[in-house]
């Protein structure tokens, strides 16, 4: 077991940002904390890295209790905070030497530690550039190199691809996957594709609680048999859209229905249905009985995105 979290709780004032969560992470797993902004992902990560202390509960990193020996825990962990604080006026290699010394790496080992992370993070061509001159993707690599300099067993990355362009995102995700082959790795994201692309397992967090835990595939199979419907209805001046939504919601077999978008001629609705329910005929009759025109009615299996929305809607 690499990380064990038991009944962890953190309050800011009277608000519980993390509310009695428990989970375990095995060595070598890449786990994604997925949740909307404000769900409690960063707070959980900060407690695991010992930057924050919990109000209740226990955290063990590689068997060490964070409250008993936070320094020993920090030695086991590499942490890339969301803000990725870097010294922009320093060049890459000087900064990494500095980070190595701060981390207490023995003088005789500093050179090889720096060379090692430069190679692992693909920074060979950037070593003498000032960090301020680097692209955001390369700055992120420097942040990762800094987090890994003391060869930690556990890497914790808070929103590692936030603010990157699509090409940089692909590169950083590949790097994360490669790093995850040797380390326990936790990353946080509010982007579903991120966990699908990089993680073995996902913990979905909402309002400070874990609402789902499993592989992306197992989560999807839990909801197998459930369908969603994209319904497009021609706009009508004399129809109130909210009232129409209420009418749709009254159909038996619908679990959730929401308005999605409109264009110049139509309204689009997204409906998720109960397991085994086929509401298409009744939906058709209902819309026709309201003297409205259906422009599209498209049914498909629940995707991971639907599951995420369902679990994190407040
Ligand atoms: P996430 O990382 O999932 O976006 P956070 O852990 O940053 O979520 O925040 C969880 C909740 O705690 C949010 O409601 C946020 O506003 C609140 N919060 C976070 N940091 C602080 C702080 N330093 N002081 C007060 N409230 C905070």
CSV table of C-alpha atoms and ligand atoms in Angstrom, one decimal:
chain,number,residue,atom,x,y,z
A,1,UNK,CA,0.0,0.0,0.0
A,2,UNK,CA,1.5,3.3,-1.0
A,3,UNK,CA,-1.2,5.7,0.4
A,4,UNK,CA,-3.9,5.1,2.9
A,5,UNK,CA,-6.4,7.8,3.8
A,6,UNK,CA,-8.9,7.1,6.6
A,7,UNK,CA,-12.0,9.3,7.4
A,8,UNK,CA,-10.1,12.4,6.3
A,9,UNK,CA,-11.9,15.7,7.1
A,10,UNK,CA,-10.9,19.3,6.6
A,11,UNK,CA,-12.8,22.4,7.5
A,12,UNK,CA,-12.2,26.0,6.4
A,13,UNK,CA,-14.1,27.9,9.0
A,14,UNK,CA,-17.4,26.1,9.3
A,15,UNK,CA,-17.3,24.7,5.7
A,16,UNK,CA,-16.2,21.1,5.2
A,17,UNK,CA,-13.9,21.2,2.1
A,18,UNK,CA,-13.2,17.5,2.6
A,19,UNK,CA,-15.8,15.4,4.4
A,20,UNK,CA,-14.8,12.1,5.9
A,21,UNK,CA,-13.2,10.5,2.9
A,22,UNK,CA,-11.3,7.2,2.8
A,23,UNK,CA,-9.3,5.4,0.1
A,24,UNK,CA,-6.2,3.4,-0.6
A,25,UNK,CA,-3.7,3.7,-3.4
A,26,UNK,CA,-1.4,0.8,-4.4
A,27,UNK,CA,2.2,1.2,-5.4
A,28,UNK,CA,2.6,2.0,-9.1
A,29,UNK,CA,-1.0,3.1,-9.6
A,30,UNK,CA,-1.9,6.3,-11.6
A,31,UNK,CA,-5.0,7.7,-9.9
A,32,UNK,CA,-6.9,10.7,-11.1
A,33,UNK,CA,-8.9,12.9,-8.7
A,34,UNK,CA,-11.7,14.1,-10.9
A,35,UNK,CA,-14.2,16.7,-9.8
A,36,UNK,CA,-15.6,20.1,-10.6
A,37,UNK,CA,-13.8,23.2,-9.3
A,38,UNK,CA,-14.2,23.5,-5.5
A,39,UNK,CA,-14.8,19.8,-5.0
A,40,UNK,CA,-11.9,19.4,-2.6
A,41,UNK,CA,-9.2,17.9,-4.8
A,42,UNK,CA,-6.4,20.4,-3.9
A,43,UNK,CA,-7.2,20.4,-0.3
A,44,UNK,CA,-6.9,16.5,-0.2
A,45,UNK,CA,-3.6,16.7,-2.0
A,46,UNK,CA,-2.2,19.4,0.3
A,47,UNK,CA,-3.1,17.2,3.3
A,48,UNK,CA,-1.3,14.2,1.8
A,49,UNK,CA,1.8,16.3,1.1
A,50,UNK,CA,1.6,17.6,4.7
A,51,UNK,CA,1.2,21.3,3.5
A,52,UNK,CA,-2.1,21.4,5.3
A,53,UNK,CA,-3.1,19.5,8.5
A,54,UNK,CA,-6.4,17.7,8.7
A,55,UNK,CA,-9.2,18.3,11.3
A,56,UNK,CA,-9.9,14.6,11.5
A,57,UNK,CA,-8.8,11.3,10.1
A,58,UNK,CA,-5.5,9.7,9.2
A,59,UNK,CA,-3.1,9.7,6.3
A,60,UNK,CA,-0.3,7.1,5.8
A,61,UNK,CA,2.3,7.6,3.0
A,62,UNK,CA,4.4,4.5,2.5
A,63,UNK,CA,3.3,3.5,6.0
A,64,UNK,CA,4.3,6.8,7.7
A,65,UNK,CA,1.6,8.7,9.5
A,66,UNK,CA,1.7,12.3,8.2
A,67,UNK,CA,0.9,13.7,11.6
A,68,UNK,CA,3.7,11.8,13.3
A,69,UNK,CA,6.6,12.5,10.9
A,70,UNK,CA,5.7,15.0,8.2
A,71,UNK,CA,9.4,15.5,7.2
A,72,UNK,CA,9.8,11.8,6.4
A,73,UNK,CA,6.5,11.9,4.4
A,74,UNK,CA,7.8,15.0,2.4
A,75,UNK,CA,10.9,13.0,1.5
A,76,UNK,CA,8.7,10.3,-0.1
A,77,UNK,CA,6.6,12.8,-2.1
A,78,UNK,CA,7.2,14.9,-5.1
A,79,UNK,CA,4.6,17.7,-5.4
A,80,UNK,CA,3.7,19.9,-8.3
A,81,UNK,CA,1.2,22.5,-7.0
A,82,UNK,CA,-1.3,24.0,-9.4
A,83,UNK,CA,0.5,27.3,-9.5
A,84,UNK,CA,3.9,25.7,-10.3
A,85,UNK,CA,6.0,28.3,-8.5
A,86,UNK,CA,9.3,28.7,-10.4
A,87,UNK,CA,12.1,31.3,-10.3
A,88,UNK,CA,11.6,32.8,-13.7
A,89,UNK,CA,15.0,34.6,-13.7
A,90,UNK,CA,17.0,31.4,-13.1
A,91,UNK,CA,18.1,29.1,-15.9
A,92,UNK,CA,16.8,25.6,-15.9
A,93,UNK,CA,19.9,23.8,-14.7
A,94,UNK,CA,20.7,26.3,-12.0
A,95,UNK,CA,17.2,26.1,-10.7
A,96,UNK,CA,17.3,22.3,-10.6
A,97,UNK,CA,20.7,22.4,-8.7
A,98,UNK,CA,19.0,24.8,-6.3
A,99,UNK,CA,16.0,22.5,-5.9
A,100,UNK,CA,18.3,19.5,-5.3
A,101,UNK,CA,20.1,21.4,-2.5
A,102,UNK,CA,16.9,22.5,-0.9
A,103,UNK,CA,15.7,19.0,-0.9
A,104,UNK,CA,18.8,18.0,1.0
A,105,UNK,CA,20.3,15.8,-1.6
A,106,UNK,CA,24.0,15.0,-0.8
A,107,UNK,CA,26.4,17.2,-2.6
A,108,UNK,CA,28.1,14.3,-4.3
A,109,UNK,CA,24.8,13.2,-5.8
A,110,UNK,CA,23.4,16.5,-6.9
A,111,UNK,CA,24.9,16.4,-10.4
A,112,UNK,CA,23.5,13.0,-11.2
A,113,UNK,CA,20.1,13.8,-9.7
A,114,UNK,CA,19.8,16.9,-11.9
A,115,UNK,CA,21.0,15.1,-15.0
A,116,UNK,CA,18.5,12.3,-14.3
A,117,UNK,CA,15.4,14.6,-14.1
A,118,UNK,CA,16.6,16.6,-17.1
A,119,UNK,CA,16.6,13.4,-19.2
A,120,UNK,CA,13.3,12.0,-17.7
A,121,UNK,CA,11.5,15.3,-18.4
A,122,UNK,CA,12.9,15.9,-21.8
A,123,UNK,CA,14.7,19.2,-20.9
A,124,UNK,CA,18.0,18.5,-22.6
A,125,UNK,CA,17.7,21.3,-25.0
A,126,UNK,CA,16.5,23.9,-22.5
A,127,UNK,CA,19.1,23.6,-19.7
A,128,UNK,CA,20.6,27.0,-20.2
A,129,UNK,CA,17.5,28.9,-21.0
A,130,UNK,CA,15.9,31.2,-18.4
A,131,UNK,CA,12.7,29.6,-17.1
A,132,UNK,CA,10.8,32.9,-17.9
A,133,UNK,CA,11.6,32.4,-21.6
A,134,UNK,CA,10.2,28.8,-21.7
A,135,UNK,CA,6.8,27.9,-23.1
A,136,UNK,CA,4.1,26.9,-20.6
A,137,UNK,CA,4.6,23.2,-21.5
A,138,UNK,CA,8.3,23.4,-20.8
A,139,UNK,CA,7.7,25.3,-17.6
A,140,UNK,CA,5.5,22.5,-16.5
A,141,UNK,CA,8.3,20.0,-17.3
A,142,UNK,CA,10.6,22.1,-15.1
A,143,UNK,CA,8.0,21.9,-12.3
A,144,UNK,CA,7.8,18.1,-12.8
A,145,UNK,CA,11.6,17.8,-12.8
A,146,UNK,CA,11.7,19.8,-9.5
A,147,UNK,CA,9.1,17.5,-8.0
A,148,UNK,CA,11.1,14.4,-9.0
A,149,UNK,CA,14.5,15.5,-8.0
A,150,UNK,CA,14.8,13.5,-4.8
A,151,UNK,CA,13.5,10.4,-6.6
A,152,UNK,CA,10.2,10.3,-4.6
A,153,UNK,CA,8.1,7.1,-4.4
A,154,UNK,CA,4.9,9.2,-4.8
A,155,UNK,CA,4.2,12.0,-7.3
A,156,UNK,CA,1.3,14.3,-6.7
A,157,UNK,CA,0.4,16.7,-9.5
A,158,UNK,CA,-2.3,19.3,-9.1
A,159,UNK,CA,-4.0,20.1,-12.4
A,160,UNK,CA,-0.8,19.3,-14.4
A,161,UNK,CA,-2.1,20.3,-17.8
A,162,UNK,CA,-4.1,23.4,-16.8
A,163,UNK,CA,-3.4,26.3,-19.2
A,164,UNK,CA,-1.5,24.2,-21.7
A,165,UNK,CA,-2.3,24.1,-25.5
A,166,UNK,CA,-3.5,20.8,-27.0
A,167,UNK,CA,-0.1,19.8,-28.3
A,168,UNK,CA,1.5,20.5,-24.9
A,169,UNK,CA,-1.3,18.6,-23.2
A,170,UNK,CA,-0.6,15.5,-25.2
A,171,UNK,CA,3.1,15.7,-24.5
A,172,UNK,CA,2.7,16.2,-20.7
A,173,UNK,CA,0.1,13.4,-20.5
A,174,UNK,CA,2.6,11.1,-22.2
A,175,UNK,CA,5.3,12.1,-19.8
A,176,UNK,CA,2.9,11.5,-16.9
A,177,UNK,CA,2.1,8.0,-18.2
A,178,UNK,CA,5.9,7.2,-18.5
A,179,UNK,CA,6.6,8.5,-15.0
A,180,UNK,CA,3.7,6.5,-13.6
A,181,UNK,CA,5.4,3.3,-14.7
A,182,UNK,CA,7.9,3.7,-11.9
A,183,UNK,CA,5.9,5.7,-9.3
A,184,UNK,CA,2.6,6.0,-7.5
A,185,UNK,CA,1.0,8.9,-9.1
A,186,UNK,CA,-2.0,11.1,-8.2
A,187,UNK,CA,-3.1,13.8,-10.4
A,188,UNK,CA,-6.1,16.1,-10.1
A,189,UNK,CA,-8.2,17.4,-13.0
A,190,UNK,CA,-11.7,18.7,-13.8
A,191,UNK,CA,-11.2,17.3,-17.3
A,192,UNK,CA,-12.7,13.9,-18.0
A,193,UNK,CA,-10.5,13.1,-21.0
A,194,UNK,CA,-7.5,13.6,-18.8
A,195,UNK,CA,-8.3,10.6,-16.6
A,196,UNK,CA,-9.3,8.5,-19.6
A,197,UNK,CA,-6.0,9.3,-21.3
A,198,UNK,CA,-3.7,8.9,-18.3
A,199,UNK,CA,-5.2,7.1,-15.3
A,200,UNK,CA,-5.6,3.5,-14.2
A,201,UNK,CA,-8.2,4.5,-11.7
A,202,UNK,CA,-10.4,7.5,-11.0
A,203,UNK,CA,-11.8,8.8,-7.8
A,204,UNK,CA,-14.7,11.2,-8.5
A,205,UNK,CA,-14.9,13.9,-5.8
A,206,UNK,CA,-17.8,16.2,-5.3
A,207,UNK,CA,-18.6,18.5,-2.4
A,208,UNK,CA,-15.7,17.1,-0.4
A,209,UNK,CA,-16.9,13.5,-0.8
A,210,UNK,CA,-15.9,10.5,-3.0
A,211,UNK,CA,-18.9,9.7,-5.1
A,212,UNK,CA,-17.3,7.0,-7.3
A,213,UNK,CA,-14.1,4.9,-7.3
A,214,UNK,CA,-12.9,2.5,-10.0
A,215,UNK,CA,-11.3,2.1,-13.4
A,216,UNK,CA,-12.8,4.2,-16.1
A,217,UNK,CA,-14.2,1.0,-17.7
A,218,UNK,CA,-15.7,-0.3,-14.4
A,219,UNK,CA,-17.5,3.0,-13.8
A,220,UNK,CA,-18.9,2.8,-17.3
A,221,UNK,CA,-20.1,-0.8,-16.8
A,222,UNK,CA,-21.9,0.1,-13.6
A,223,UNK,CA,-24.1,2.3,-15.6
A,224,UNK,CA,-24.4,-0.1,-18.5
A,225,UNK,CA,-27.9,-0.4,-19.9
A,226,UNK,CA,-28.7,3.2,-19.1
A,227,UNK,CA,-29.2,5.4,-22.1
A,228,UNK,CA,-29.2,9.1,-22.8
A,229,UNK,CA,-31.3,10.9,-25.4
A,230,UNK,CA,-30.4,14.0,-27.3
A,231,UNK,CA,-33.7,15.6,-28.2
A,232,UNK,CA,-33.9,18.6,-30.6
A,233,UNK,CA,-37.2,20.4,-30.8
A,234,UNK,CA,-38.1,23.2,-33.3
A,235,UNK,CA,-38.4,26.5,-31.4
A,236,UNK,CA,-41.9,27.8,-30.9
A,237,UNK,CA,-42.8,31.4,-30.0
A,238,UNK,CA,-45.9,30.3,-28.0
A,239,UNK,CA,-44.1,27.7,-25.9
A,240,UNK,CA,-42.3,28.3,-22.7
A,241,UNK,CA,-39.1,26.3,-22.7
A,242,UNK,CA,-39.1,25.7,-19.0
A,243,UNK,CA,-42.6,24.4,-19.1
A,244,UNK,CA,-41.7,22.1,-22.0
A,245,UNK,CA,-38.8,20.7,-19.8
A,246,UNK,CA,-41.3,20.1,-17.0
A,247,UNK,CA,-43.5,18.2,-19.4
A,248,UNK,CA,-40.6,16.1,-20.6
A,249,UNK,CA,-39.6,15.4,-17.0
A,250,UNK,CA,-43.1,14.0,-16.3
A,251,UNK,CA,-42.5,11.0,-18.6
A,252,UNK,CA,-42.0,7.8,-16.7
A,253,UNK,CA,-38.5,6.4,-17.1
A,254,UNK,CA,-36.7,9.7,-17.3
A,255,UNK,CA,-34.2,10.1,-14.5
A,256,UNK,CA,-32.8,13.6,-15.4
A,257,UNK,CA,-33.6,16.1,-18.1
A,258,UNK,CA,-31.9,19.4,-18.8
A,259,UNK,CA,-31.9,22.0,-21.5
A,260,UNK,CA,-28.5,21.9,-23.3
A,261,UNK,CA,-28.4,24.7,-25.9
A,262,UNK,CA,-30.3,26.6,-28.5
A,263,UNK,CA,-29.6,27.9,-32.0
A,264,UNK,CA,-31.7,30.1,-34.3
A,265,UNK,CA,-34.3,27.4,-35.0
A,266,UNK,CA,-34.1,24.8,-32.2
A,267,UNK,CA,-33.8,23.9,-28.6
A,268,UNK,CA,-31.7,20.9,-27.6
A,269,UNK,CA,-32.4,18.8,-24.5
A,270,UNK,CA,-30.3,16.1,-22.8
A,271,UNK,CA,-32.3,13.3,-21.1
A,272,UNK,CA,-30.9,10.4,-19.1
A,273,UNK,CA,-33.2,7.4,-18.6
A,274,UNK,CA,-33.5,4.7,-16.0
A,275,UNK,CA,-32.0,1.3,-16.6
A,276,UNK,CA,-34.0,-0.6,-19.2
A,277,UNK,CA,-36.4,2.2,-19.9
A,278,UNK,CA,-37.2,3.0,-23.6
A,279,UNK,CA,-39.1,6.3,-23.5
A,280,UNK,CA,-38.7,7.2,-27.2
A,281,UNK,CA,-42.3,6.4,-28.2
A,282,UNK,CA,-43.8,8.2,-25.3
A,283,UNK,CA,-41.5,11.2,-25.8
A,284,UNK,CA,-42.5,11.4,-29.4
A,285,UNK,CA,-46.2,11.3,-28.5
A,286,UNK,CA,-45.8,13.9,-25.8
A,287,UNK,CA,-44.0,16.4,-28.1
A,288,UNK,CA,-46.5,15.9,-30.8
A,289,UNK,CA,-49.4,16.4,-28.3
A,290,UNK,CA,-47.9,19.8,-27.5
A,291,UNK,CA,-48.0,20.7,-31.2
A,292,UNK,CA,-44.3,20.9,-31.4
A,293,UNK,CA,-41.9,19.5,-34.0
A,294,UNK,CA,-39.1,17.0,-33.3
A,295,UNK,CA,-36.0,17.8,-35.4
A,296,UNK,CA,-33.9,15.1,-33.8
A,297,UNK,CA,-34.1,12.3,-31.4
A,298,UNK,CA,-30.9,10.4,-30.8
A,299,UNK,CA,-30.4,7.7,-28.2
A,300,UNK,CA,-27.0,6.3,-27.0
A,301,UNK,CA,-25.4,4.4,-24.2
A,302,UNK,CA,-24.4,6.5,-21.1
A,303,UNK,CA,-20.8,7.8,-21.6
A,304,UNK,CA,-18.3,8.4,-18.8
A,305,UNK,CA,-19.0,12.1,-19.3
A,306,UNK,CA,-22.7,11.5,-18.5
A,307,UNK,CA,-21.7,9.5,-15.4
A,308,UNK,CA,-19.5,12.3,-14.3
A,309,UNK,CA,-22.2,14.9,-14.8
A,310,UNK,CA,-24.7,12.8,-13.0
A,311,UNK,CA,-22.4,12.3,-10.0
A,312,UNK,CA,-21.3,15.8,-9.6
A,313,UNK,CA,-24.5,17.8,-10.3
A,314,UNK,CA,-25.5,19.6,-7.1
B,1,LIG,P1,-10.6,21.8,-6.0
B,1,LIG,O1,-9.1,21.6,-5.9
B,1,LIG,O2,-11.4,20.6,-6.2
B,1,LIG,O3,-11.0,22.9,-7.0
B,1,LIG,P2,-10.3,23.0,-3.3
B,1,LIG,O4,-9.8,21.9,-2.5
B,1,LIG,O5,-9.4,24.0,-3.8
B,1,LIG,O6,-11.1,22.3,-4.5
B,1,LIG,O7,-11.5,23.7,-2.5
B,1,LIG,C1,-12.5,23.0,-1.8
B,1,LIG,C2,-13.4,24.0,-1.1
B,1,LIG,O8,-12.7,24.7,-0.1
B,1,LIG,C3,-13.9,25.1,-2.0
B,1,LIG,O9,-15.2,25.4,-1.6
B,1,LIG,C4,-13.0,26.3,-1.8
B,1,LIG,O10,-13.6,27.5,-2.0
B,1,LIG,C5,-12.7,26.1,-0.3
B,1,LIG,N1,-11.3,26.6,0.0
B,1,LIG,C6,-10.1,26.1,-0.6
B,1,LIG,N2,-9.1,26.8,0.0
B,1,LIG,C7,-9.5,27.6,0.9
B,1,LIG,C8,-8.9,28.5,1.9
B,1,LIG,N3,-7.6,28.7,1.9
B,1,LIG,N4,-9.8,29.2,2.7
B,1,LIG,C9,-11.1,29.0,2.7
B,1,LIG,N5,-11.7,28.2,1.8
B,1,LIG,C10,-11.0,27.5,1.0
